[in-house]
N, CA, C and O atoms as a printed pandas DataFrame, in Angstrom:
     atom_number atom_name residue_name chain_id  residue_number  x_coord  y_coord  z_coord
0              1         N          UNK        A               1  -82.958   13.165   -2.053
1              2        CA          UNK        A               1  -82.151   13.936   -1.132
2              3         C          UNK        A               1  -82.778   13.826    0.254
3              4         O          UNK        A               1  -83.982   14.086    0.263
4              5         N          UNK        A               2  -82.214   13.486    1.474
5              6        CA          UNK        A               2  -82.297   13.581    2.583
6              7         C          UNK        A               2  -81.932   14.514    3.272
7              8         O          UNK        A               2  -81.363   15.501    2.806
8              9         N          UNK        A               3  -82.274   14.306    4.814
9             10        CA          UNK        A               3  -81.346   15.414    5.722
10            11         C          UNK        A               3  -81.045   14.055    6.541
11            12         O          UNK        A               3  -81.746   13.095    6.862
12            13         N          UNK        A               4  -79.727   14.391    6.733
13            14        CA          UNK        A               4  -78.874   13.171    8.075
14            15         C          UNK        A               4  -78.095   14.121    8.877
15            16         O          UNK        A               4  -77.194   14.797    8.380
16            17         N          UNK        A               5  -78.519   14.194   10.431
17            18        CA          UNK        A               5  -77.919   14.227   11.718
18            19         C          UNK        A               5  -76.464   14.033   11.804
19            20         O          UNK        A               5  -75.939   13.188   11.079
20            21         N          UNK        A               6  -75.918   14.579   12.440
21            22        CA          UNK        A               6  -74.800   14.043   13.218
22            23         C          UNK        A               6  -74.097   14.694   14.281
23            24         O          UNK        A               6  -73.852   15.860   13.972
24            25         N          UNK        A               7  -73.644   14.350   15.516
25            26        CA          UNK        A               7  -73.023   14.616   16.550
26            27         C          UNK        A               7  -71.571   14.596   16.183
27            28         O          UNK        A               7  -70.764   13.817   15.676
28            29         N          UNK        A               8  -71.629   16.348   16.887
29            30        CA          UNK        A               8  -69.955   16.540   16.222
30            31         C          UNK        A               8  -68.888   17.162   17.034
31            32         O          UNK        A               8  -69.390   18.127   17.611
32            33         N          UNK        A               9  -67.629   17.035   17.336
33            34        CA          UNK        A               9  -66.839   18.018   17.679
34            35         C          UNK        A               9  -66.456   19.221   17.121
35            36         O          UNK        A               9  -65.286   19.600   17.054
36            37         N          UNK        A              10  -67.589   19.937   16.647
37            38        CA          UNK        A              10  -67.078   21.322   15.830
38            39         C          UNK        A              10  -67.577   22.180   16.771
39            40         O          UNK        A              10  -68.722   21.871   17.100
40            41         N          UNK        A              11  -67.114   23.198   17.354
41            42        CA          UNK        A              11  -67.625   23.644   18.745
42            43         C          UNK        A              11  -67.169   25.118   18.794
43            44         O          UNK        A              11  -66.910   25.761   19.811
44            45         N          UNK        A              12  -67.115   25.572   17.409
45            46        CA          UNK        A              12  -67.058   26.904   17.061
46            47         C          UNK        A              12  -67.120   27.419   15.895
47            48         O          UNK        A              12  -67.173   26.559   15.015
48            49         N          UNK        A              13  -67.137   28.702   15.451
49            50        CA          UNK        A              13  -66.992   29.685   14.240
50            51         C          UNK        A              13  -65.877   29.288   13.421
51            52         O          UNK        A              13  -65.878   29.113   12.202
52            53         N          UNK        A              14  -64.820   29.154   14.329
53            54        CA          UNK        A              14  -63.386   28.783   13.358
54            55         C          UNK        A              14  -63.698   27.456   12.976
55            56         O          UNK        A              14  -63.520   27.146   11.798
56            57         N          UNK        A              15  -64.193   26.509   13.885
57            58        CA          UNK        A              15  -64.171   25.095   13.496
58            59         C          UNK        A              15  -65.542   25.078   12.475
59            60         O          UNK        A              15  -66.071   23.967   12.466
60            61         N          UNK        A              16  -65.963   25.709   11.940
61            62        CA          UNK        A              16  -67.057   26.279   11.209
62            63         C          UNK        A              16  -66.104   26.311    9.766
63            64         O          UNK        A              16  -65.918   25.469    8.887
64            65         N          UNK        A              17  -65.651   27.571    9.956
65            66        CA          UNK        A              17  -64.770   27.462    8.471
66            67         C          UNK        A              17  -63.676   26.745    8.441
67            68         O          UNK        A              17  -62.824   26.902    7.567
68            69         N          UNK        A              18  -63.586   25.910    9.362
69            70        CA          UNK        A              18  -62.298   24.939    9.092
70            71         C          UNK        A              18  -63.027   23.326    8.162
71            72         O          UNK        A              18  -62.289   22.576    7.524
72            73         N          UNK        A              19  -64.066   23.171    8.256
73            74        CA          UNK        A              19  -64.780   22.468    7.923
74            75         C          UNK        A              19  -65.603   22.912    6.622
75            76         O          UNK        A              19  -66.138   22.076    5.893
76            77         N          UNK        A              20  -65.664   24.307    6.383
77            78        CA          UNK        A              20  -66.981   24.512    5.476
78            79         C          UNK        A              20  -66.035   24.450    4.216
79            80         O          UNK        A              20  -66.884   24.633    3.344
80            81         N          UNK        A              21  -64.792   24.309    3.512
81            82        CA          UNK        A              21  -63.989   24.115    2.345
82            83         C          UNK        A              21  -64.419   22.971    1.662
83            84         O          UNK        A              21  -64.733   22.691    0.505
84            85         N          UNK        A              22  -64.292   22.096    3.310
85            86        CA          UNK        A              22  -64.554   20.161    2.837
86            87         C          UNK        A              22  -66.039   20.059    2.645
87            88         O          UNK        A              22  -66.147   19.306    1.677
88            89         N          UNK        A              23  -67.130   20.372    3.000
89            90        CA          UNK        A              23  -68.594   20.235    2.906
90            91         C          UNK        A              23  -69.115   21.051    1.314
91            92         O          UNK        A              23  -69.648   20.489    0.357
92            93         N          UNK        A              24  -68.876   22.019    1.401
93            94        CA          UNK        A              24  -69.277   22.725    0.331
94            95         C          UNK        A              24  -68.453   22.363   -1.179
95            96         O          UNK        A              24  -69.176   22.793   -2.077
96            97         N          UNK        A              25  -67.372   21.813   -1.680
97            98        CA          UNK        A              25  -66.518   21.108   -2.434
98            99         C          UNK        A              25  -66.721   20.090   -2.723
99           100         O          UNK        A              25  -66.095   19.578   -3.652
100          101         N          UNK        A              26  -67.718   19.384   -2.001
101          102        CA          UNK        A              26  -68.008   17.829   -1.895
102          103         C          UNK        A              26  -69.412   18.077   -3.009
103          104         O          UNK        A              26  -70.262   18.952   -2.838
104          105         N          UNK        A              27  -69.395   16.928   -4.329
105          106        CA          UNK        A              27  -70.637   17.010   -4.389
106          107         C          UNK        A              27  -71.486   15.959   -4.249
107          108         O          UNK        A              27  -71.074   14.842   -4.562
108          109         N          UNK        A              28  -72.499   16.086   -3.875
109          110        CA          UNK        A              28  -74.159   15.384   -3.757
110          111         C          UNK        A              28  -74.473   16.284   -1.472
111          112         O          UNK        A              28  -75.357   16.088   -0.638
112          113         N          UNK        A              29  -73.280   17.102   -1.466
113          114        CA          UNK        A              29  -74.156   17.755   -0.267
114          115         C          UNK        A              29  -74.543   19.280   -0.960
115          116         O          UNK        A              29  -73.841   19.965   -1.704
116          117         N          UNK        A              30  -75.719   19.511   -0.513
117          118        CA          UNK        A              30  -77.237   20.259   -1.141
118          119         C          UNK        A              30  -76.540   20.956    0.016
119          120         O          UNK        A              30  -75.492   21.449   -0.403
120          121         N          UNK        A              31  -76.672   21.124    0.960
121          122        CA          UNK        A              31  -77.237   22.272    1.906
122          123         C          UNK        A              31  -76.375   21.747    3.605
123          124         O          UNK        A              31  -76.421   20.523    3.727
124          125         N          UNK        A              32  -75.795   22.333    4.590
125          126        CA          UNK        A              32  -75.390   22.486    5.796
126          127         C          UNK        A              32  -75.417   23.228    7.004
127          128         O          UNK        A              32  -74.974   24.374    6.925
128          129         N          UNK        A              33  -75.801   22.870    8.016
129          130        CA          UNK        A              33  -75.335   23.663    9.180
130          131         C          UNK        A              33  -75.072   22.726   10.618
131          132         O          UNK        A              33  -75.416   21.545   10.664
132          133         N          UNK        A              34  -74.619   23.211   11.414
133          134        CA          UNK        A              34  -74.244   23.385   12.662
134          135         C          UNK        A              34  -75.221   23.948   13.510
135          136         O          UNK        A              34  -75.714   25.002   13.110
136          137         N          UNK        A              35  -75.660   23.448   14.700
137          138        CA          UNK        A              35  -76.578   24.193   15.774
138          139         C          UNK        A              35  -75.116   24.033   16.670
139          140         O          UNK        A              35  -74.778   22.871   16.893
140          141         N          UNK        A              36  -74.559   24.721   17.001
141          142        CA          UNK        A              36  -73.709   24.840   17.959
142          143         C          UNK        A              36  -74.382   25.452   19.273
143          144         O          UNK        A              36  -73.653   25.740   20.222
144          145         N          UNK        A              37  -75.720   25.648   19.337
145          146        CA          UNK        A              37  -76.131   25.639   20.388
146          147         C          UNK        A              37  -76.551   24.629   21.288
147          148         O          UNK        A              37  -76.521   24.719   22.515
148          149         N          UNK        A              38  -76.996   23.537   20.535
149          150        CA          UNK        A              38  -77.093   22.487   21.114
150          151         C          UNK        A              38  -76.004   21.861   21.410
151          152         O          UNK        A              38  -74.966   22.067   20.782
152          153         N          UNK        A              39  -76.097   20.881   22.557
153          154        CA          UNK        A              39  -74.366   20.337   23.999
154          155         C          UNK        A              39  -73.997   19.131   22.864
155          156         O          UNK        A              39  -73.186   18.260   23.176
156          157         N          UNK        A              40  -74.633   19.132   21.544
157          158        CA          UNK        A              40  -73.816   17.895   20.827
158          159         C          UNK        A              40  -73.358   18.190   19.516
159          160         O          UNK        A              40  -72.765   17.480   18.704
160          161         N          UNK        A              41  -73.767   19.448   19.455
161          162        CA          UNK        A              41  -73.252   20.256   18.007
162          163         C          UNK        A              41  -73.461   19.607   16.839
163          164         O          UNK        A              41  -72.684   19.154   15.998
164          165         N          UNK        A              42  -75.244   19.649   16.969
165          166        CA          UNK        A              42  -75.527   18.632   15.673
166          167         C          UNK        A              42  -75.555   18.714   14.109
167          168         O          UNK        A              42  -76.704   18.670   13.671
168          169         N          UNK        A              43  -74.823   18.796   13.400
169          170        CA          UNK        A              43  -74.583   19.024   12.178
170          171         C          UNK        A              43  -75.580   18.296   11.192
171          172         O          UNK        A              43  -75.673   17.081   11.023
172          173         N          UNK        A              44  -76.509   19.578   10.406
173          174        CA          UNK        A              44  -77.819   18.745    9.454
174          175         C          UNK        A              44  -76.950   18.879    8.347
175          176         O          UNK        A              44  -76.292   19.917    8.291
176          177         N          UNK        A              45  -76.807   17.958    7.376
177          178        CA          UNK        A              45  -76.797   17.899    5.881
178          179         C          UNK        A              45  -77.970   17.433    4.936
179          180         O          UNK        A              45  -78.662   16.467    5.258
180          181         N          UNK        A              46  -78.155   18.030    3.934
181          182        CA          UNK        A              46  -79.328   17.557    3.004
182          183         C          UNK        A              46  -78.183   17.369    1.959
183          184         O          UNK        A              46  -77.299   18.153    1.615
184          185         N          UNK        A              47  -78.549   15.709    1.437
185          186        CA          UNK        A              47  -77.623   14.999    0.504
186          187         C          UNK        A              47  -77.859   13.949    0.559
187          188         O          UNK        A              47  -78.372   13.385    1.526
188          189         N          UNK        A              48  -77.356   13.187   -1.032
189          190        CA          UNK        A              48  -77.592   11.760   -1.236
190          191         C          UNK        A              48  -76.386   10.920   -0.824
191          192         O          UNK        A              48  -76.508    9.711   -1.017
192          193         N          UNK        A              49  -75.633   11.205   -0.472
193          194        CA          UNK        A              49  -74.916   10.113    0.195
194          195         C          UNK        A              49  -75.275    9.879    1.234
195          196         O          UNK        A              49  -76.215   10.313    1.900
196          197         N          UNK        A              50  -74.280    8.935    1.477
197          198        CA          UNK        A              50  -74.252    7.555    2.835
198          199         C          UNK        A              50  -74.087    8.515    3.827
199          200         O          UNK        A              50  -73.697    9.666    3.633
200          201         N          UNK        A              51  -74.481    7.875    5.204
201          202        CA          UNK        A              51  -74.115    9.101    6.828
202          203         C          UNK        A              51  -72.311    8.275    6.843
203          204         O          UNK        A              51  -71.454    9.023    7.315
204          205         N          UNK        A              52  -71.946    7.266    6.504
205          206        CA          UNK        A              52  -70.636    7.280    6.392
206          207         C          UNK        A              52  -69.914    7.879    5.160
207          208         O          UNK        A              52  -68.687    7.914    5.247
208          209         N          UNK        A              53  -70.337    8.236    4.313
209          210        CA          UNK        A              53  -69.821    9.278    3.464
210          211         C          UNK        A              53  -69.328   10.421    3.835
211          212         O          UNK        A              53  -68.141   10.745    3.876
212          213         N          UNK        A              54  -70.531   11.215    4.189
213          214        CA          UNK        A              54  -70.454   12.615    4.572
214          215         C          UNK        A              54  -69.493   12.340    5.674
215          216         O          UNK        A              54  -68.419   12.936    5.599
216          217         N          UNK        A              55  -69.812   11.024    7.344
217          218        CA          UNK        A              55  -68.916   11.281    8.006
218          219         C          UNK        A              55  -67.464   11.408    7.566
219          220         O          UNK        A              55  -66.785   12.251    8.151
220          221         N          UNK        A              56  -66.888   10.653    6.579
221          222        CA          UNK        A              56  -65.150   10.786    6.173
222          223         C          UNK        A              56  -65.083   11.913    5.431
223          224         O          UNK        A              56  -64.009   12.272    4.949
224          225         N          UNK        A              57  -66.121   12.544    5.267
225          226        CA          UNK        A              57  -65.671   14.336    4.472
226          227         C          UNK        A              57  -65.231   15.028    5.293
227          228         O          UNK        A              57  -64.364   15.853    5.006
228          229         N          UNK        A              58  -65.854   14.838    6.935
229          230        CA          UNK        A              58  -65.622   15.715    7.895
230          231         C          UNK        A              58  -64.632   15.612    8.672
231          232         O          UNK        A              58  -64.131   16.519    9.337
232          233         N          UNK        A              59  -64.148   13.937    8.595
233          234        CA          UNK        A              59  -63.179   13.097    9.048
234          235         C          UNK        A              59  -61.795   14.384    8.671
235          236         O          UNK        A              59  -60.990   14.950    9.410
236          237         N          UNK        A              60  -62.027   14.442    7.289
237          238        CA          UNK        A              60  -60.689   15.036    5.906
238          239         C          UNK        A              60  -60.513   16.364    6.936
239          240         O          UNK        A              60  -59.403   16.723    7.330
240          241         N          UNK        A              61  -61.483   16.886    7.227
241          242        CA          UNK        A              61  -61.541   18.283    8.111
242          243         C          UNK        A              61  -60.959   18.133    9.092
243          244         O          UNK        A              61  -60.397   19.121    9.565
244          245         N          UNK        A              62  -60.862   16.790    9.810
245          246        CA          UNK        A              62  -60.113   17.002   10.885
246          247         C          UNK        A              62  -61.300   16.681   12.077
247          248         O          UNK        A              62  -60.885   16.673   13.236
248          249         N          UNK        A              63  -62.471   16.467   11.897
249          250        CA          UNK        A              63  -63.232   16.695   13.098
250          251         C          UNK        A              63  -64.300   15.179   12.791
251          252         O          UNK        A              63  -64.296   14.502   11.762
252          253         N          UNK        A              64  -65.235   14.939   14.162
253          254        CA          UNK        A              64  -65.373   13.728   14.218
254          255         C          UNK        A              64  -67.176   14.215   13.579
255          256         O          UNK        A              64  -67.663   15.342   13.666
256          257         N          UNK        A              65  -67.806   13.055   13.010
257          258        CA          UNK        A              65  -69.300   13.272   13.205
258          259         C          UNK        A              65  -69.888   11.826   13.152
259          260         O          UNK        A              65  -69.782   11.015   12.231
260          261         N          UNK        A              66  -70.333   11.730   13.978
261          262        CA          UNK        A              66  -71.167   10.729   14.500
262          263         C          UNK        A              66  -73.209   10.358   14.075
263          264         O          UNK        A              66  -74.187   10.593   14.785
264          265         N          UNK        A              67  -73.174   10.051   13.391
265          266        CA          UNK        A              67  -74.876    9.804   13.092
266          267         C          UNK        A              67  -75.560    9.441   13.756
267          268         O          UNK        A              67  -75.461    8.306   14.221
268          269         N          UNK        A              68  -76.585   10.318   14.080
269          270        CA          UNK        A              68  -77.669    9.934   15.421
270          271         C          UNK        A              68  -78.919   10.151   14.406
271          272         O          UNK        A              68  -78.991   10.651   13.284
272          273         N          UNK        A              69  -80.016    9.474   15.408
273          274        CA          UNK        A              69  -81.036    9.215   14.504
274          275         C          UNK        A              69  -82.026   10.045   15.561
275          276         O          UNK        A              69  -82.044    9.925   16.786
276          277         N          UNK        A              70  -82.742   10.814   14.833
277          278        CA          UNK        A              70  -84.104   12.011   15.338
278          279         C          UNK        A              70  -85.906   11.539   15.060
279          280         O          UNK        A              70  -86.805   12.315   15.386
């Protein structure tokens, strides 16, 4: 299990639970959040999938996430 990054357009509370149905339903993701404090709204996941995996889960949500590397 990893943690993978990603830069996201989720840029609120609602866009929080508009997203948390598709993340939490999905399995091999362990664990999630959002720093929506930070200007790129970096979304950590701990999970064994691909960073293009998880990205088309979030895709399904409606919102973009982008994998950046820390």
């Amino acid at each position: 299990m990893e943690t993978l990054k990603f830069k996201t357009n989720i840029k609120c509370g609602g866009c929080i639970a508009a997203v948390t149905p598709f993340l939490t339903a999905e399995n091999g993701i362990d664990k999630w959040e959002v720093d929506l404090q930070n200007p790129d709204r970096i979304l950590s996941v701990e999970t064994d999938k691909s960073a293009g995996e998880v990205a088309e889960v979030v895709k399904k949500a409606g919102y973009v996430a982008e994998p950046v590397a820390f």
